[in-house]
């Protein structure tokens, strides 16, 4: 009997801007210390996209172009580009459309998907469904955010957390035993009160009043989000391991969304996985929202072997969260 078509990760690439925003520089901007930031979050520095008229697509285009070159993929063979972002260049057209045009993916359709820090995971699972139908063969999923465009650099509670970046994967059909094996995706709109942007959309369109009230910046009740993030990420990691009969010894890496190093430590403990098997890039990149997971894969690529079992997990605004079980390799 013919095996069902499974989507596999056929390549990964990333891009981060050159400018490094260090904790020392933040000490000069807000009332904070390198010691507080490092011990409470694990972040030492983050990358910032500088310059006029530079949107998320600038980073997304570099990540996708690099991915196509690296995987020797003709842009015209791409069927679909899904761009996960909460910081699109503009509200319309989609940043995915802008990226597709710039990389020459003229036969692809493209769109944006918004699920904040879970955006890449949601987009990867959505892209996998297109492959599994058998109708689409090459799907690019790009997670990109220019968080510096929605961060208030007078608010020490949030400005120390975020950075800019982009990461992209190529999904392709695979009939072997690797690829995206299973996933759990969840959301709960009750989380809005703890993590949101008050204005800029249809409820409160931009006006002088919304700008004066700083309502276009990200608001976060850190402690409330922290507690639910730890609980939910650990819950879905354990659930996906159990239903796929995986013990901690079977796992090569947990690939978690990078919001706080302390969250990663607790999730790893609860999954019974040692910290040396947890991908971490928050120290050098901060929280890059939709880009954290593909940027982790890009950074750890050389350490991955075909057959390695990976557990992805995310938590973010919405609330949105989830996990995926992925077997690395062609
Ligand atoms: O990616 C989307 C999902 N997001 C998350 O998962 C983020 C989850 N939350 C967190 O990572 C943490 O809650 C934060 C890193 C945001 C904050 O850490 P915390 O340990 O929860 O700090 P806190 O908000 O409870 O604040 C503790 C104290 C407060 O002072 P008082 O009221 O006790 O005097 C804050 O004002 O730390 C103060 N504080 C700071 N001090 C120095 C807050 N930010 C800073 C700062 N520098 N940057």
Tab-separated table of C-alpha atoms and ligand atoms in Angstrom:
chain	number	residue	atom	x	y	z
A	1	UNK	CA	0.000	0.000	0.000
A	2	UNK	CA	1.236	3.510	-0.852
A	3	UNK	CA	2.429	5.469	2.179
A	4	UNK	CA	0.595	8.722	2.936
A	5	UNK	CA	2.463	11.861	1.842
A	6	UNK	CA	4.217	13.571	4.722
A	7	UNK	CA	5.740	17.066	4.746
A	8	UNK	CA	9.425	17.226	5.649
A	9	UNK	CA	11.747	20.133	6.333
A	10	UNK	CA	13.986	20.156	3.248
A	11	UNK	CA	16.033	23.229	4.209
A	12	UNK	CA	16.363	26.075	6.678
A	13	UNK	CA	17.895	29.537	6.529
A	14	UNK	CA	17.815	32.747	8.544
A	15	UNK	CA	18.695	36.395	8.583
A	16	UNK	CA	19.306	38.822	11.434
A	17	UNK	CA	20.186	42.520	11.049
A	18	UNK	CA	23.727	43.718	11.822
A	19	UNK	CA	22.931	46.220	14.575
A	20	UNK	CA	23.474	44.729	18.065
A	21	UNK	CA	21.480	46.280	20.911
A	22	UNK	CA	23.326	45.286	24.081
A	23	UNK	CA	22.143	45.326	27.698
A	24	UNK	CA	24.760	48.042	28.306
A	25	UNK	CA	23.064	50.279	25.721
A	26	UNK	CA	19.634	49.593	27.278
A	27	UNK	CA	21.062	50.638	30.667
A	28	UNK	CA	21.495	54.107	29.135
A	29	UNK	CA	17.920	54.220	27.763
A	30	UNK	CA	15.791	52.894	30.664
A	31	UNK	CA	16.216	52.236	34.390
A	32	UNK	CA	17.601	48.695	34.145
A	33	UNK	CA	20.796	46.719	34.628
A	34	UNK	CA	22.630	44.055	32.678
A	35	UNK	CA	22.426	41.909	35.822
A	36	UNK	CA	18.588	42.180	36.044
A	37	UNK	CA	18.086	41.421	32.358
A	38	UNK	CA	20.502	38.493	32.314
A	39	UNK	CA	19.232	36.830	35.476
A	40	UNK	CA	15.495	37.423	34.836
A	41	UNK	CA	15.467	36.637	31.076
A	42	UNK	CA	18.807	35.171	29.918
A	43	UNK	CA	19.103	37.882	27.240
A	44	UNK	CA	22.504	39.533	26.616
A	45	UNK	CA	21.829	41.243	23.288
A	46	UNK	CA	19.364	41.439	20.420
A	47	UNK	CA	19.485	42.513	16.737
A	48	UNK	CA	17.654	45.623	15.495
A	49	UNK	CA	16.754	46.559	11.916
A	50	UNK	CA	17.753	50.206	11.509
A	51	UNK	CA	17.014	52.675	8.707
A	52	UNK	CA	14.030	54.389	7.114
A	53	UNK	CA	11.353	52.403	5.280
A	54	UNK	CA	12.791	49.060	6.381
A	55	UNK	CA	9.971	46.612	7.092
A	56	UNK	CA	9.848	42.946	8.069
A	57	UNK	CA	9.992	41.958	4.389
A	58	UNK	CA	13.598	43.210	4.187
A	59	UNK	CA	14.625	40.401	6.557
A	60	UNK	CA	12.111	37.880	5.175
A	61	UNK	CA	13.401	38.354	1.620
A	62	UNK	CA	17.011	37.717	2.732
A	63	UNK	CA	16.008	34.584	4.657
A	64	UNK	CA	13.954	33.161	1.754
A	65	UNK	CA	16.521	34.066	-0.947
A	66	UNK	CA	19.223	32.336	1.107
A	67	UNK	CA	16.972	29.303	1.588
A	68	UNK	CA	16.293	28.943	-2.145
A	69	UNK	CA	20.001	29.260	-2.997
A	70	UNK	CA	21.009	26.800	-0.307
A	71	UNK	CA	18.452	24.187	-1.386
A	72	UNK	CA	19.099	24.843	-5.080
A	73	UNK	CA	15.410	25.625	-5.570
A	74	UNK	CA	14.168	27.552	-8.611
A	75	UNK	CA	11.867	30.302	-7.241
A	76	UNK	CA	9.386	29.459	-9.999
A	77	UNK	CA	8.954	25.969	-8.533
A	78	UNK	CA	7.587	27.346	-5.254
A	79	UNK	CA	3.845	26.677	-4.905
A	80	UNK	CA	3.123	28.653	-1.755
A	81	UNK	CA	4.764	31.091	0.669
A	82	UNK	CA	3.213	31.513	4.117
A	83	UNK	CA	4.590	34.411	6.123
A	84	UNK	CA	4.030	34.346	9.897
A	85	UNK	CA	4.285	37.848	11.358
A	86	UNK	CA	2.645	40.338	13.708
A	87	UNK	CA	4.696	43.195	12.234
A	88	UNK	CA	3.758	43.195	8.533
A	89	UNK	CA	5.273	45.927	6.346
A	90	UNK	CA	1.742	47.348	5.889
A	91	UNK	CA	-1.750	46.005	6.597
A	92	UNK	CA	-2.237	45.260	2.926
A	93	UNK	CA	-0.742	43.779	0.790
A	94	UNK	CA	0.485	40.835	2.839
A	95	UNK	CA	4.201	40.713	3.616
A	96	UNK	CA	4.109	37.212	2.085
A	97	UNK	CA	3.069	38.802	-1.251
A	98	UNK	CA	5.966	41.273	-1.016
A	99	UNK	CA	8.467	38.511	-0.257
A	100	UNK	CA	7.140	36.241	-3.057
A	101	UNK	CA	7.464	39.070	-5.590
A	102	UNK	CA	10.981	40.000	-4.476
A	103	UNK	CA	12.337	36.442	-4.646
A	104	UNK	CA	10.756	35.766	-8.052
A	105	UNK	CA	8.257	33.154	-6.845
A	106	UNK	CA	5.907	34.098	-9.669
A	107	UNK	CA	3.945	30.837	-9.659
A	108	UNK	CA	3.350	30.845	-5.915
A	109	UNK	CA	0.361	32.126	-4.032
A	110	UNK	CA	1.224	33.738	-0.718
A	111	UNK	CA	-0.379	35.104	2.395
A	112	UNK	CA	0.295	36.144	5.995
A	113	UNK	CA	-0.700	34.219	9.090
A	114	UNK	CA	-0.940	35.943	12.465
A	115	UNK	CA	-0.492	33.896	15.596
A	116	UNK	CA	2.213	35.984	17.307
A	117	UNK	CA	4.911	33.849	18.952
A	118	UNK	CA	3.120	30.687	17.764
A	119	UNK	CA	2.910	32.066	14.216
A	120	UNK	CA	5.736	29.971	12.785
A	121	UNK	CA	4.378	26.742	14.298
A	122	UNK	CA	0.829	27.440	13.058
A	123	UNK	CA	2.210	28.336	9.601
A	124	UNK	CA	4.418	25.242	9.420
A	125	UNK	CA	1.486	22.956	10.253
A	126	UNK	CA	-0.745	24.822	7.774
A	127	UNK	CA	1.929	24.477	5.079
A	128	UNK	CA	2.257	20.760	5.852
A	129	UNK	CA	-1.478	20.257	5.186
A	130	UNK	CA	-1.063	21.662	1.653
A	131	UNK	CA	1.774	19.183	0.987
A	132	UNK	CA	-0.184	16.265	2.450
A	133	UNK	CA	-3.009	16.780	-0.078
A	134	UNK	CA	-0.544	15.854	-2.830
A	135	UNK	CA	-1.455	18.987	-4.821
A	136	UNK	CA	1.442	21.193	-3.635
A	137	UNK	CA	5.098	20.156	-3.592
A	138	UNK	CA	7.199	23.114	-2.441
A	139	UNK	CA	5.994	25.335	0.378
A	140	UNK	CA	8.113	28.047	2.017
A	141	UNK	CA	7.239	29.024	5.579
A	142	UNK	CA	8.901	32.218	6.786
A	143	UNK	CA	8.634	33.594	10.313
A	144	UNK	CA	9.645	37.242	10.547
A	145	UNK	CA	9.159	40.083	12.983
A	146	UNK	CA	10.519	43.581	13.344
A	147	UNK	CA	9.579	43.802	17.012
A	148	UNK	CA	11.497	47.075	17.365
A	149	UNK	CA	8.642	48.691	15.380
A	150	UNK	CA	6.060	47.976	18.135
A	151	UNK	CA	8.241	48.147	21.259
A	152	UNK	CA	8.133	51.176	23.568
A	153	UNK	CA	11.772	52.017	24.331
A	154	UNK	CA	10.692	53.905	27.464
A	155	UNK	CA	9.036	50.786	28.998
A	156	UNK	CA	11.708	48.738	30.748
A	157	UNK	CA	9.314	45.819	31.232
A	158	UNK	CA	9.091	45.069	27.497
A	159	UNK	CA	11.885	46.860	25.609
A	160	UNK	CA	14.576	44.599	27.014
A	161	UNK	CA	12.866	41.459	25.704
A	162	UNK	CA	12.516	41.731	21.946
A	163	UNK	CA	14.699	41.656	18.831
A	164	UNK	CA	14.273	41.569	15.042
A	165	UNK	CA	14.915	38.635	12.698
A	166	UNK	CA	13.640	36.167	10.115
A	167	UNK	CA	13.877	32.413	9.588
A	168	UNK	CA	12.532	30.272	6.756
A	169	UNK	CA	12.057	26.588	5.971
A	170	UNK	CA	11.269	24.705	2.784
A	171	UNK	CA	8.608	22.008	3.140
A	172	UNK	CA	8.552	19.204	0.574
A	173	UNK	CA	6.789	15.819	0.296
A	174	UNK	CA	8.544	12.857	1.785
A	175	UNK	CA	7.566	9.207	1.753
A	176	UNK	CA	10.283	8.087	4.166
A	177	UNK	CA	9.980	8.039	7.933
A	178	UNK	CA	11.023	11.634	8.565
A	179	UNK	CA	9.112	14.909	8.554
A	180	UNK	CA	6.289	16.474	10.527
A	181	UNK	CA	4.809	13.509	12.398
A	182	UNK	CA	2.271	15.104	14.741
A	183	UNK	CA	1.129	18.450	16.124
A	184	UNK	CA	-1.063	20.062	18.764
A	185	UNK	CA	-2.288	23.634	18.171
A	186	UNK	CA	-4.316	25.572	20.743
A	187	UNK	CA	-5.618	29.087	21.381
A	188	UNK	CA	-7.600	30.976	24.013
A	189	UNK	CA	-8.740	34.530	23.315
A	190	UNK	CA	-9.179	35.140	27.040
A	191	UNK	CA	-5.441	35.831	27.055
A	192	UNK	CA	-5.915	39.168	25.294
A	193	UNK	CA	-6.012	41.159	28.521
A	194	UNK	CA	-2.442	40.136	29.388
A	195	UNK	CA	-0.697	40.576	26.020
A	196	UNK	CA	-1.928	42.912	23.293
A	197	UNK	CA	-1.585	46.043	21.210
A	198	UNK	CA	-4.463	48.420	22.007
A	199	UNK	CA	-4.704	50.441	18.789
A	200	UNK	CA	-3.843	50.412	15.111
A	201	UNK	CA	-6.537	47.991	13.968
A	202	UNK	CA	-10.236	48.443	13.184
A	203	UNK	CA	-11.302	48.718	16.848
A	204	UNK	CA	-9.130	51.761	17.488
A	205	UNK	CA	-7.694	53.023	14.193
A	206	UNK	CA	-4.560	55.178	14.391
A	207	UNK	CA	-5.267	58.750	15.523
A	208	UNK	CA	-3.418	61.523	17.330
A	209	UNK	CA	-5.086	60.336	20.550
A	210	UNK	CA	-3.943	56.705	20.160
A	211	UNK	CA	-0.401	57.843	19.382
A	212	UNK	CA	-0.301	60.212	22.375
A	213	UNK	CA	-1.565	57.401	24.612
A	214	UNK	CA	1.187	55.066	23.244
A	215	UNK	CA	-1.456	52.525	22.271
A	216	UNK	CA	0.471	51.238	19.255
A	217	UNK	CA	3.054	49.573	21.437
A	218	UNK	CA	2.956	46.039	22.761
A	219	UNK	CA	1.532	45.703	26.289
A	220	UNK	CA	2.427	42.676	28.393
A	221	UNK	CA	1.588	41.622	31.944
A	222	UNK	CA	4.784	39.593	32.186
A	223	UNK	CA	4.070	37.604	35.330
A	224	UNK	CA	0.603	36.511	34.199
A	225	UNK	CA	1.925	35.453	30.776
A	226	UNK	CA	4.914	33.675	32.342
A	227	UNK	CA	2.713	31.429	34.495
A	228	UNK	CA	0.408	30.328	31.668
A	229	UNK	CA	3.325	29.939	29.210
A	230	UNK	CA	5.164	27.516	31.488
A	231	UNK	CA	2.005	25.525	32.201
A	232	UNK	CA	0.776	25.242	28.618
A	233	UNK	CA	4.139	24.622	26.932
A	234	UNK	CA	4.990	21.854	29.403
A	235	UNK	CA	1.491	20.378	28.991
A	236	UNK	CA	1.617	20.099	25.179
A	237	UNK	CA	5.219	18.834	25.186
A	238	UNK	CA	4.255	16.023	27.560
A	239	UNK	CA	1.052	15.266	25.618
A	240	UNK	CA	2.808	14.980	22.242
A	241	UNK	CA	5.605	12.834	23.719
A	242	UNK	CA	3.107	10.508	25.399
A	243	UNK	CA	0.877	9.973	22.393
A	244	UNK	CA	3.923	9.225	20.195
A	245	UNK	CA	5.407	6.888	22.838
A	246	UNK	CA	8.545	9.054	23.195
A	247	UNK	CA	10.672	9.126	26.337
A	248	UNK	CA	13.111	11.951	27.093
A	249	UNK	CA	15.961	9.678	25.903
A	250	UNK	CA	14.371	9.547	22.438
A	251	UNK	CA	14.495	13.337	22.024
A	252	UNK	CA	17.511	14.942	20.300
A	253	UNK	CA	16.319	18.508	20.962
A	254	UNK	CA	13.402	20.490	22.287
A	255	UNK	CA	12.975	23.528	20.013
A	256	UNK	CA	11.077	26.071	22.105
A	257	UNK	CA	9.853	29.576	21.426
A	258	UNK	CA	12.377	31.951	23.049
A	259	UNK	CA	10.524	34.279	25.447
A	260	UNK	CA	12.528	33.803	28.635
A	261	UNK	CA	15.407	31.441	29.482
A	262	UNK	CA	13.671	30.635	32.783
A	263	UNK	CA	10.615	29.361	30.872
A	264	UNK	CA	12.864	27.091	28.785
A	265	UNK	CA	14.483	25.673	31.930
A	266	UNK	CA	11.155	24.817	33.566
A	267	UNK	CA	9.681	23.297	30.384
A	268	UNK	CA	12.823	21.148	29.959
A	269	UNK	CA	12.664	20.020	33.599
A	270	UNK	CA	9.001	19.065	33.318
A	271	UNK	CA	9.708	17.097	30.119
A	272	UNK	CA	12.652	15.382	31.844
A	273	UNK	CA	15.048	16.677	29.158
A	274	UNK	CA	18.517	18.083	30.037
A	275	UNK	CA	19.216	21.721	29.110
A	276	UNK	CA	21.960	20.654	26.662
A	277	UNK	CA	19.130	19.185	24.578
A	278	UNK	CA	17.197	22.467	24.425
A	279	UNK	CA	17.859	24.873	21.545
A	280	UNK	CA	18.587	28.364	22.889
A	281	UNK	CA	19.193	31.599	20.976
A	282	UNK	CA	17.498	34.078	23.320
A	283	UNK	CA	20.893	35.052	24.779
A	284	UNK	CA	22.072	36.614	21.503
A	285	UNK	CA	18.785	37.418	19.735
A	286	UNK	CA	16.158	38.090	22.414
A	287	UNK	CA	12.543	37.237	21.596
A	288	UNK	CA	12.150	37.474	17.807
A	289	UNK	CA	8.471	36.357	17.995
A	290	UNK	CA	7.618	34.411	14.771
A	291	UNK	CA	11.309	33.927	13.946
A	292	UNK	CA	12.548	32.205	17.111
A	293	UNK	CA	12.024	28.585	16.024
A	294	UNK	CA	13.407	28.746	12.443
A	295	UNK	CA	16.348	30.827	13.720
A	296	UNK	CA	17.053	28.113	16.321
A	297	UNK	CA	16.950	25.405	13.618
A	298	UNK	CA	19.284	27.495	11.429
A	299	UNK	CA	21.751	27.986	14.275
A	300	UNK	CA	21.729	24.316	15.380
A	301	UNK	CA	21.555	22.825	11.868
A	302	UNK	CA	25.137	21.514	11.943
A	303	UNK	CA	24.362	19.542	15.115
A	304	UNK	CA	21.298	17.809	13.613
A	305	UNK	CA	21.446	14.325	12.068
A	306	UNK	CA	18.851	12.560	9.907
A	307	UNK	CA	16.482	10.680	12.195
A	308	UNK	CA	16.857	13.097	15.117
A	309	UNK	CA	13.561	13.508	16.945
A	310	UNK	CA	12.663	17.119	17.720
A	311	UNK	CA	9.824	18.559	19.795
A	312	UNK	CA	8.820	22.124	18.879
A	313	UNK	CA	6.795	24.158	21.359
A	314	UNK	CA	5.491	27.730	21.438
A	315	UNK	CA	3.413	30.130	23.498
A	316	UNK	CA	2.371	33.668	22.639
A	317	UNK	CA	-0.180	36.412	22.354
A	318	UNK	CA	-3.754	35.292	21.837
A	319	UNK	CA	-3.086	33.225	23.830
A	320	UNK	CA	-1.781	30.787	21.212
A	321	UNK	CA	0.352	27.742	21.910
A	322	UNK	CA	1.232	24.295	20.644
A	323	UNK	CA	3.784	21.621	19.928
A	324	UNK	CA	4.983	19.517	17.010
A	325	UNK	CA	6.907	16.265	16.725
A	326	UNK	CA	9.370	16.435	13.823
A	327	UNK	CA	11.861	13.841	12.619
A	328	UNK	CA	14.805	15.602	10.990
A	329	UNK	CA	16.140	14.508	7.655
A	330	UNK	CA	15.372	13.948	4.031
B	1	LIG	O1	6.715	35.694	23.789
B	1	LIG	C1	5.398	35.871	24.214
B	1	LIG	C2	5.156	35.275	25.536
B	1	LIG	N1	5.843	36.075	26.525
B	1	LIG	C3	6.355	35.497	27.596
B	1	LIG	O2	6.301	34.299	27.736
B	1	LIG	C4	6.982	36.419	28.642
B	1	LIG	C5	6.705	35.910	30.008
B	1	LIG	N2	7.152	36.808	31.084
B	1	LIG	C6	8.438	37.031	31.386
B	1	LIG	O3	9.328	36.544	30.736
B	1	LIG	C7	8.743	37.816	32.645
B	1	LIG	O4	7.549	38.006	33.376
B	1	LIG	C8	9.411	39.192	32.386
B	1	LIG	C9	10.838	38.984	31.934
B	1	LIG	C10	8.616	39.969	31.351
B	1	LIG	C11	9.470	39.986	33.690
B	1	LIG	O5	10.145	39.257	34.696
B	1	LIG	P1	9.481	39.069	36.148
B	1	LIG	O6	10.452	38.314	36.946
B	1	LIG	O7	8.128	38.466	35.959
B	1	LIG	O8	9.401	40.550	36.660
B	1	LIG	P2	8.130	41.370	37.152
B	1	LIG	O9	7.356	41.890	35.997
B	1	LIG	O10	7.400	40.627	38.205
B	1	LIG	O11	8.844	42.589	37.866
B	1	LIG	C12	9.615	42.404	39.058
B	1	LIG	C13	10.282	43.738	39.407
B	1	LIG	C14	9.317	44.918	39.376
B	1	LIG	O12	9.705	45.831	40.377
B	1	LIG	P3	8.888	45.940	41.752
B	1	LIG	O13	7.484	46.300	41.374
B	1	LIG	O14	9.005	44.579	42.381
B	1	LIG	O15	9.626	47.019	42.462
B	1	LIG	C15	9.562	45.537	38.033
B	1	LIG	O16	9.259	46.911	37.992
B	1	LIG	O17	11.283	44.019	38.425
B	1	LIG	C16	11.050	45.319	37.880
B	1	LIG	N3	11.486	45.315	36.490
B	1	LIG	C17	12.731	45.658	36.133
B	1	LIG	N4	13.802	46.027	36.837
B	1	LIG	C18	14.924	46.282	36.150
B	1	LIG	C19	10.759	45.015	35.383
B	1	LIG	N5	11.514	45.138	34.295
B	1	LIG	C20	12.745	45.549	34.735
B	1	LIG	C21	13.936	45.846	34.076
B	1	LIG	N6	15.007	46.206	34.828
B	1	LIG	N7	14.066	45.771	32.737
